CSV table of C-alpha atoms in Angstrom, one decimal:
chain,number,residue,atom,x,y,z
A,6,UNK,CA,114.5,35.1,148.5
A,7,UNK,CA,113.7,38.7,147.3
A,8,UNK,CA,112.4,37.7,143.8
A,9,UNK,CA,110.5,35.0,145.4
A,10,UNK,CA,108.7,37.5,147.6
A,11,UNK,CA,108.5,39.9,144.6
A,12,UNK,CA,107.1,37.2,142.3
A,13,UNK,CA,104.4,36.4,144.7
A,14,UNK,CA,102.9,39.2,145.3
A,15,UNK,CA,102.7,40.5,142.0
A,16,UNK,CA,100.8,37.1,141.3
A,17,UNK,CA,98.6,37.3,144.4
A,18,UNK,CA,97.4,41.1,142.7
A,19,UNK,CA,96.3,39.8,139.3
A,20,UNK,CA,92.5,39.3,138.9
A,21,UNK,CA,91.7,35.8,138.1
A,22,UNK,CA,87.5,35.3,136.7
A,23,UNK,CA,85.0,36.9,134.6
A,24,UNK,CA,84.6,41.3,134.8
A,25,UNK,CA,81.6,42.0,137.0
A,26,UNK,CA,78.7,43.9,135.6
A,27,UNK,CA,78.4,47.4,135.0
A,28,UNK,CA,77.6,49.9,137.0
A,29,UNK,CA,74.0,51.8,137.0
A,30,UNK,CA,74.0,54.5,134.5
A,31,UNK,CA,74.5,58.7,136.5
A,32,UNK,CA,71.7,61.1,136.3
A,33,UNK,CA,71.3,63.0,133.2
A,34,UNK,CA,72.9,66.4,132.8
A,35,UNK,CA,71.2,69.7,132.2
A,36,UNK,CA,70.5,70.4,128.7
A,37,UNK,CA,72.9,73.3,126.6
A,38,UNK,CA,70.7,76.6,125.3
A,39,UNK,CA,69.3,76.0,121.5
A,40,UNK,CA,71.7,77.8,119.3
A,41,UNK,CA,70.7,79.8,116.4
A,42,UNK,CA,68.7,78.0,113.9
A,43,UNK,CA,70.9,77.6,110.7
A,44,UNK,CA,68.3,79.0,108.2
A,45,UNK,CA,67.8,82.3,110.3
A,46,UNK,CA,71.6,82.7,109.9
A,47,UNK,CA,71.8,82.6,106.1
A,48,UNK,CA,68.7,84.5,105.6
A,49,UNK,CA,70.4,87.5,106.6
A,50,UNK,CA,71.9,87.6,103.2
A,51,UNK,CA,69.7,84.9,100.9
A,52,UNK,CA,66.4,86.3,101.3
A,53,UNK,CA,64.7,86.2,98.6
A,54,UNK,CA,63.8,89.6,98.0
A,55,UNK,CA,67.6,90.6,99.1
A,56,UNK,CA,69.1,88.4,96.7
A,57,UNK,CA,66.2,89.7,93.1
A,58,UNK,CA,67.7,93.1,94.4
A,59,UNK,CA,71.3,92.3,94.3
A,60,UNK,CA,71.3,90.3,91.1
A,61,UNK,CA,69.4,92.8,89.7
A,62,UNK,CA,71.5,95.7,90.0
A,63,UNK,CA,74.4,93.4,89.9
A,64,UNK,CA,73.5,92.3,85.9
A,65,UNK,CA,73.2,95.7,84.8
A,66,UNK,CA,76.9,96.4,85.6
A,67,UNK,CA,79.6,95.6,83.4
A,68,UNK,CA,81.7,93.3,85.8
A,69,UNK,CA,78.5,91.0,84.5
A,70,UNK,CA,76.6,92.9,81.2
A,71,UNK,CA,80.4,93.9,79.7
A,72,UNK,CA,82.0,92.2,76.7
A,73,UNK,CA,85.4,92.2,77.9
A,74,UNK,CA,85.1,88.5,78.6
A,75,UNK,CA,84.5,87.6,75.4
A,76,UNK,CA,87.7,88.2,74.2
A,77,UNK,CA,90.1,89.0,77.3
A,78,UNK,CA,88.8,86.3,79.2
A,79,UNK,CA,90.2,83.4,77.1
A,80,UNK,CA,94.0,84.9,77.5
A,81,UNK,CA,96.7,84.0,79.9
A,82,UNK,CA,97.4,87.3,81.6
A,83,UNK,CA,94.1,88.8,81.4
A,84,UNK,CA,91.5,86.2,82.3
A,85,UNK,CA,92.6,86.5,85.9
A,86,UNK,CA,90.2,89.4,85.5
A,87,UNK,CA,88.0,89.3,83.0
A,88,UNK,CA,86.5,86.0,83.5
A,89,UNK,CA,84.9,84.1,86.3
A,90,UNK,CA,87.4,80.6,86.0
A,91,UNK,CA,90.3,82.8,85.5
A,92,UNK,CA,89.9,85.3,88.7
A,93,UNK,CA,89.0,82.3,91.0
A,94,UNK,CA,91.5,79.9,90.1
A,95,UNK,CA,94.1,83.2,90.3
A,96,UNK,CA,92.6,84.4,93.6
A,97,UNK,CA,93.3,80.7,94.5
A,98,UNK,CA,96.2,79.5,93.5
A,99,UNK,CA,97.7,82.6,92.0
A,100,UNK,CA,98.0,81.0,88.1
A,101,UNK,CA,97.3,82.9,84.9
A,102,UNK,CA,95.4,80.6,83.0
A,103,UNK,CA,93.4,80.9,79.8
A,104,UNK,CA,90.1,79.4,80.3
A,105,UNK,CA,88.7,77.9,76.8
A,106,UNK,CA,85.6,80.0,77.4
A,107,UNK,CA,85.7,83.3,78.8
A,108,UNK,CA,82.4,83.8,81.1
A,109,UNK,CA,81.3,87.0,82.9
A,110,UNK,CA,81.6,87.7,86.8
A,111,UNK,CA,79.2,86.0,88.8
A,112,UNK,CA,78.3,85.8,92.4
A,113,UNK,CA,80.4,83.4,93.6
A,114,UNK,CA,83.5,84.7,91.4
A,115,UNK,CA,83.8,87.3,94.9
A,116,UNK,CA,81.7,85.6,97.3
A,117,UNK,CA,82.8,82.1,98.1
A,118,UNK,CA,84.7,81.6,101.3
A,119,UNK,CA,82.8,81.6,103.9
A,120,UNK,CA,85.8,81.6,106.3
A,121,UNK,CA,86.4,85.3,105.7
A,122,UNK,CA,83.2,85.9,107.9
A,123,UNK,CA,85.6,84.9,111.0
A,124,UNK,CA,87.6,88.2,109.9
A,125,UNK,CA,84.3,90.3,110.4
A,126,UNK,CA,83.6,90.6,107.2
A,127,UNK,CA,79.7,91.4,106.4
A,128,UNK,CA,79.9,89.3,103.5
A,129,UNK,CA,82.1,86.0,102.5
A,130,UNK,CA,84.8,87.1,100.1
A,131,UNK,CA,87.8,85.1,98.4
A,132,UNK,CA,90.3,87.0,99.5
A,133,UNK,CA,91.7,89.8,101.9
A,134,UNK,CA,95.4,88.9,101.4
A,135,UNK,CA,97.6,92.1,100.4
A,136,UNK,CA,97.7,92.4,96.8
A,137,UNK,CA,100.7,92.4,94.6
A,138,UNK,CA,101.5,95.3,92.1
A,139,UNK,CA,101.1,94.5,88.5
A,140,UNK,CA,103.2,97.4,87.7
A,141,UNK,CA,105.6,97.9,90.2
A,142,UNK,CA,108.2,95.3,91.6
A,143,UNK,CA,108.0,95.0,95.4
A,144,UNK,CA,105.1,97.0,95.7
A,145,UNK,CA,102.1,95.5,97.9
A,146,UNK,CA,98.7,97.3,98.5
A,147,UNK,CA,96.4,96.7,101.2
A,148,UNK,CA,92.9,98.0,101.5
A,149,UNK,CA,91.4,95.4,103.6
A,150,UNK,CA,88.6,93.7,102.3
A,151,UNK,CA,88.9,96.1,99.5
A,152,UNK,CA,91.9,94.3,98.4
A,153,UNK,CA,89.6,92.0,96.4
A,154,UNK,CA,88.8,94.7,93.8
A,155,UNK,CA,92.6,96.1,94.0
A,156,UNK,CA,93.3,92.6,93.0
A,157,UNK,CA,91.9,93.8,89.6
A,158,UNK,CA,92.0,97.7,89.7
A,159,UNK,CA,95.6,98.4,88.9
A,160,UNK,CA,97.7,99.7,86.8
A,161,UNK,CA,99.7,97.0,84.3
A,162,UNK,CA,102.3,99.4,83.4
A,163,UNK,CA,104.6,102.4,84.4
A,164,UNK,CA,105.7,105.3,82.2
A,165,UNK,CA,109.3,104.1,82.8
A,166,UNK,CA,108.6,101.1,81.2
A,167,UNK,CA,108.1,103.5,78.0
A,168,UNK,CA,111.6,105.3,78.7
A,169,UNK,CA,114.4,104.5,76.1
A,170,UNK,CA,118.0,104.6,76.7
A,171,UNK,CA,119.0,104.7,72.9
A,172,UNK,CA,117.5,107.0,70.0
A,173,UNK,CA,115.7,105.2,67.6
A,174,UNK,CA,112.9,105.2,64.8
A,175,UNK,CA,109.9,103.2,64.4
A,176,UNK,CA,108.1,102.8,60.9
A,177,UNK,CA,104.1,102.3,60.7
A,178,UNK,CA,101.9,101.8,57.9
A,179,UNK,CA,98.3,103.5,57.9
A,180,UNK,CA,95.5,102.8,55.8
A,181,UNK,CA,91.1,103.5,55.8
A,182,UNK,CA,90.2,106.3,57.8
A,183,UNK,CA,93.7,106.3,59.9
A,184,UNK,CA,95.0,108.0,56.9
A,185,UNK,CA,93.7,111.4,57.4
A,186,UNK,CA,93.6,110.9,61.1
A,187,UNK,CA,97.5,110.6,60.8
A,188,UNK,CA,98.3,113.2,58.3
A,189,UNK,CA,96.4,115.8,60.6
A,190,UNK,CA,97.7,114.6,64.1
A,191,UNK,CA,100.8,112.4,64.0
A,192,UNK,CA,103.6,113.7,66.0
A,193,UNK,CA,106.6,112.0,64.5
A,194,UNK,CA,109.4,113.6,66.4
A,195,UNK,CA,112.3,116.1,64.9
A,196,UNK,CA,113.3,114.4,61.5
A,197,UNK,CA,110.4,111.9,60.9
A,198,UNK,CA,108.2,111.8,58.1
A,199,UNK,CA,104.6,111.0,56.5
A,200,UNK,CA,104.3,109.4,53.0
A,201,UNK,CA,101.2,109.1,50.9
A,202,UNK,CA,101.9,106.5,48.4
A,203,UNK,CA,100.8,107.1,44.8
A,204,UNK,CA,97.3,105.7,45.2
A,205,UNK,CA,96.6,107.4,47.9
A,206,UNK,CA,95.2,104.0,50.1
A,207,UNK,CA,98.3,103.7,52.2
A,208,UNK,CA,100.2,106.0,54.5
A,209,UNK,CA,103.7,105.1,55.7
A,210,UNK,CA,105.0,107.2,58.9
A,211,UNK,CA,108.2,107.0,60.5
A,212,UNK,CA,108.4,108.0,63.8
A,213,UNK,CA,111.9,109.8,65.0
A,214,UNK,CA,113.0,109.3,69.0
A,215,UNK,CA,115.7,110.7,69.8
A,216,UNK,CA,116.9,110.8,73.2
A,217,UNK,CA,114.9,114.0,74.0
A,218,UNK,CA,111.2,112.1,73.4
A,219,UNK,CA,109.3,109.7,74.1
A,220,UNK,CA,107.0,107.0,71.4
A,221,UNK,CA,103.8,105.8,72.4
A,222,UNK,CA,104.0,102.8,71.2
A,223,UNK,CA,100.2,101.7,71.1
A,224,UNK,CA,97.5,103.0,70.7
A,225,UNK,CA,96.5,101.5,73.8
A,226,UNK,CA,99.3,102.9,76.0
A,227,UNK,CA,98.0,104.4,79.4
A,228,UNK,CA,98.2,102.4,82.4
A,229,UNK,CA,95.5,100.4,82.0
A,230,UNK,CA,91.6,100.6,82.7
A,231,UNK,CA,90.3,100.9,86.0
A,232,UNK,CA,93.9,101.6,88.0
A,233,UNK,CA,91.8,102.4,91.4
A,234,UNK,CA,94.0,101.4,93.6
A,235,UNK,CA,97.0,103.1,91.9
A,236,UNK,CA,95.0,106.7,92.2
A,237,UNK,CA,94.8,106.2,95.9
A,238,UNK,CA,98.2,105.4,95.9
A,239,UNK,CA,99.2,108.1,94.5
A,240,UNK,CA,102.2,105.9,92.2
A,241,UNK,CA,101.2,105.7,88.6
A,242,UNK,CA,101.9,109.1,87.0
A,243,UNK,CA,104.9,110.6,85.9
A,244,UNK,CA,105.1,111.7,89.4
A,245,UNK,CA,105.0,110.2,92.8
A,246,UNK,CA,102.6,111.5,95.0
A,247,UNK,CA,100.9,111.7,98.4
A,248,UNK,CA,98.5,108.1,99.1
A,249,UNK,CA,95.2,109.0,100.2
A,250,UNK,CA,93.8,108.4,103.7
A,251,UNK,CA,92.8,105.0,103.8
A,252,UNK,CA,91.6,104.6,106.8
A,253,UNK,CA,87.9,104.8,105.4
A,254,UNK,CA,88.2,105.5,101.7
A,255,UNK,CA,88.0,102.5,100.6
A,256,UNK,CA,86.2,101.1,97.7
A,257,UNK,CA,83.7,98.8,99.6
A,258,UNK,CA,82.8,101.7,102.3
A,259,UNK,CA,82.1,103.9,99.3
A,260,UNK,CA,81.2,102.1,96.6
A,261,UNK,CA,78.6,99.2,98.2
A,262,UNK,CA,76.7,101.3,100.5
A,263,UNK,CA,74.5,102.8,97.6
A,264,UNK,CA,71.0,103.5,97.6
A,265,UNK,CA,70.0,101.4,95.1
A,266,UNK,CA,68.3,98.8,97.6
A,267,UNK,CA,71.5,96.0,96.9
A,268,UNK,CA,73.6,96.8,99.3
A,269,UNK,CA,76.0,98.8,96.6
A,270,UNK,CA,75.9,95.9,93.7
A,271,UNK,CA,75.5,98.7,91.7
A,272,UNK,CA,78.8,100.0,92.7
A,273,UNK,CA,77.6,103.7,92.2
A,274,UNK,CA,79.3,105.6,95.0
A,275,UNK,CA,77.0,107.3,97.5
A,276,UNK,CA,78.0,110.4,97.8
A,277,UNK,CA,76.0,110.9,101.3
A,278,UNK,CA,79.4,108.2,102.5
A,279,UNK,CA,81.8,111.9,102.1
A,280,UNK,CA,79.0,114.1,103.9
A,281,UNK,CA,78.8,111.5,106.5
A,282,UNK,CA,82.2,112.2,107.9
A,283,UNK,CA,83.1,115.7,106.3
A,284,UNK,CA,79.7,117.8,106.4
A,285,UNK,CA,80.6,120.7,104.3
A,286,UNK,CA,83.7,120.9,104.6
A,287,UNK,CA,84.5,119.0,101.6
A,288,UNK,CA,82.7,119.6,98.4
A,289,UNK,CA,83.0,116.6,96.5
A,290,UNK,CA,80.9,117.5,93.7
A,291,UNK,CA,82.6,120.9,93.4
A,292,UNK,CA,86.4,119.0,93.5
A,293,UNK,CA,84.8,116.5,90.9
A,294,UNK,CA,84.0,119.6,88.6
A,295,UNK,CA,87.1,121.8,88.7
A,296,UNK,CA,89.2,118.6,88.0
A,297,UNK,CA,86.9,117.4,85.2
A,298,UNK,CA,87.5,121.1,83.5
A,299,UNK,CA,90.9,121.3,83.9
A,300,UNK,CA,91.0,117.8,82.4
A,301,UNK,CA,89.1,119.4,79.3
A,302,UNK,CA,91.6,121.9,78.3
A,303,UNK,CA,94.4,119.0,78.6
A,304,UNK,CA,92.7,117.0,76.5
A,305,UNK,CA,92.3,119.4,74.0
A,306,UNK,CA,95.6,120.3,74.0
A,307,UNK,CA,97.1,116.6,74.0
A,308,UNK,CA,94.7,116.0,71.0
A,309,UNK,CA,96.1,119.6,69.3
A,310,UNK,CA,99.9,118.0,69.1
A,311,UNK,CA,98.8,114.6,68.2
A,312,UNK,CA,99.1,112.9,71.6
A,313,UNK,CA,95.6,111.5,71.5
A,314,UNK,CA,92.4,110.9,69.4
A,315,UNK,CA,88.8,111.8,70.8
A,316,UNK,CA,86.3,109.8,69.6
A,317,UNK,CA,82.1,109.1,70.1
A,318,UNK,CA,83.8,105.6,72.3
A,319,UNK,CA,86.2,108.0,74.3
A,320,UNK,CA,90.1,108.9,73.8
A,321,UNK,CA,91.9,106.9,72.3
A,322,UNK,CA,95.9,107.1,72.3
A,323,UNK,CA,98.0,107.6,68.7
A,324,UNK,CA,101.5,106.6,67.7
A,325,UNK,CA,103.5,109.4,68.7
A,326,UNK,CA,107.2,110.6,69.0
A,327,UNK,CA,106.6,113.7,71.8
A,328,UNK,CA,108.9,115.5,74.1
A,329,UNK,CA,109.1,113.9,77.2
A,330,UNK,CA,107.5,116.3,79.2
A,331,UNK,CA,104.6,116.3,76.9
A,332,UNK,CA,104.3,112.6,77.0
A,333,UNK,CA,104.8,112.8,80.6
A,334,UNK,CA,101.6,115.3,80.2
A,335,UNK,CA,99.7,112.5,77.9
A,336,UNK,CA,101.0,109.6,80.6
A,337,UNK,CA,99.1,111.9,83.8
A,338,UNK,CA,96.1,112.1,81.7
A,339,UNK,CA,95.5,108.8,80.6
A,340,UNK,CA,95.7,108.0,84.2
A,341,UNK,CA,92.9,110.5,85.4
A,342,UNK,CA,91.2,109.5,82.0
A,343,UNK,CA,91.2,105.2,82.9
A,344,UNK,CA,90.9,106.3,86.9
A,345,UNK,CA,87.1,107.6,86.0
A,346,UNK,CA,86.9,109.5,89.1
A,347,UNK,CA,87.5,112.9,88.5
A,348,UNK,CA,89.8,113.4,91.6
A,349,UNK,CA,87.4,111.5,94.0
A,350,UNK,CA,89.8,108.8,94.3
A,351,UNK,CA,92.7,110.9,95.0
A,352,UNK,CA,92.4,114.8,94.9
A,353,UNK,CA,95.3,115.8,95.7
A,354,UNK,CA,96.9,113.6,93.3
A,355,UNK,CA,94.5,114.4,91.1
A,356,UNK,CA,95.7,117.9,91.1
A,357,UNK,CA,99.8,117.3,91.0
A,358,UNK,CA,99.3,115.0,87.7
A,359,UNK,CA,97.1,118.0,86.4
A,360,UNK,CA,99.5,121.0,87.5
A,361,UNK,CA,102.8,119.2,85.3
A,362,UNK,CA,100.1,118.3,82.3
A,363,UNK,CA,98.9,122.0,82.1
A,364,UNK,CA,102.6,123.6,82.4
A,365,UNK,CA,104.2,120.6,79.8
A,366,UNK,CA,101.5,122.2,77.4
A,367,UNK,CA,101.7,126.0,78.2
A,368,UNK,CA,98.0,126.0,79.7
């Protein structure tokens, strides 16, 4: 009896027939506020007259007019910085690739991801991500948005990575104007040797290492060019020292705030940034000069025992079997040397790397 009950009156509550017709349509509702026309958004940055004056200062700069991407820019390990495919796709996906043709730094090789605007960013940047060192296992930097041009402006070696645990020799073959550069400045360590063949066109050295020294064993040893982000560190030297305050020296705040009417595309530093926050309490120009003396004498000196060659170009490092401690000097001042600062970056540090340089050499 209870399922017939059930069974009806679920029956007697289906519908049965056609749907009836709609209902009338309710009032409108009120309409939202107009939101910012899209073209007034983008001309912050792509006026017309904003974007002649970036690319103009931009082109005269060497992340665009140099010739490194010629030749670096086509090899696995360096095109992630010297050419536009190579940084991107790094910055990307983190491979080292070699791009068939190396092309210069463009616009868009920095500035193509919009979504970094969301991290109140004034411009869209690839990437804000802490970077990895080059140099150093473990070690991580992070400079904000500056860590796009720490991505680049690193060291790619230690002076441990020079270090030997065994005494050795090494034997090199000079020739053309090497020759005399060689037979005046080579340091080839206690018991090594320099022999001019009979013709006079080819100079063999052999360089002796005991435990006691250290060989330089390129002539382009140093850490690399343009180790920024190293210097404010304060890790790249002989010598571990003190990091400078980051919380405003970074490279954007002072290096794209210039007055060169492109928002800093010239990257010259404006020096106005350090008088901003320090008045005259810090004389930047005057730190910038003492440093660049005492880098003088070193230099002088490194060249004097055959650590280094000055040339028109710049210094240039030489083969060379040296007491540690005066490599170590020749290590501290290739990094002020490739830093290009003068101290700015790092004064402090600036001056440790100097006072161990200056009392290696008996300055």
């Amino acid at each position: 009896m209870l399922g017939f009950i059930l069974a009806f009156m679920f029956s007697s509550c289906t519908k049965e027939g056609p749907m009836g017709l709609p209902g009338i349509d309710g009032a409108d509702g009120t309409d939202g506020a107009d939101g910012l026309d899209g073209n007034q958004t983008c001309l912050v940055c792509h006026t017309q007259s904003n974007m002649d004056a970036i690319t103009a200062a931009y082109m005269e700069h060497p992340h665009a007019a140099g010739s490194s991407f010629s030749y670096a820019g086509t090899r696995a390990g360096c095109a992630q910085c010297h050419s536009d495919e190579g940084y991107v796709t790094y910055v990307t996906t983190g491979a080292e690739i070699a791009p068939a043709v190396g092309a210069a730094l463009t616009c868009a090789t920095c500035h193509n991801n919009h979504s970094s605007l969301e991290d109140d960013i004034s411009a869209p940047i690839y990437s804000m991500e802490a970077v990895a060192s080059a140099a150093i296992d473990g070690k991580t930097y992070n400079y904000e948005a500056s860590n796009l041009c720490a991505t680049c402006h690193q060291a790619r070696s230690t002076p441990a990575s020079y270090y030997r645990t065994e005494a050795t020799t090494f034997t090199r073959t000079f020739t053309g104007a090497d020759i005399a550069t060689y037979q005046a400045h080579g340091a080839v360590g206690p018991n090594g040797s320099k022999t001019l063949n009979a013709t006079e066109d080819t100079l063999t050295v052999v360089f002796d290492v005991p435990l006691t020294h250290v060989y330089t064993t390129s002539t382009h040893a140093g850490p690399h060019h343009g180790p920024q982000a190293n210097m404010i560190a304060a890790d790249m030297g002989s010598q571990i020292g003190t990091p400078f305050e980051q919380a405003h020296h970074t490279c954007i705040n002072c290096h794209m705030h210039g007055e060169d009417g492109a928002s800093g595309h010239s990257y010259v530093a404006d020096l106005n940034m350090c008088n901003n926050c320090h008045g005259d309490a810090v004389d930047i120009e005057g730190i910038q000069s003492a440093i660049a003396t005492r880098m003088a004498a070193v230099e002088a000196a490194l060249e004097e025992i055959g650590a280094i060659h000055v040339a028109e170009d710049g210094v240039h490092p030489m083969y060379a079997s040296l007491p540690k401690d005066e490599w170590d000097a020749f290590w501290n001042y290739m990094c002020l040397w490739e830093d290009k600062s003068h101290g700015a970056h790092n004064p402090g540090y600036a001056r440790q790397l100097l006072n161990q340089a200056e009392a290696a050499l008996g300055l």
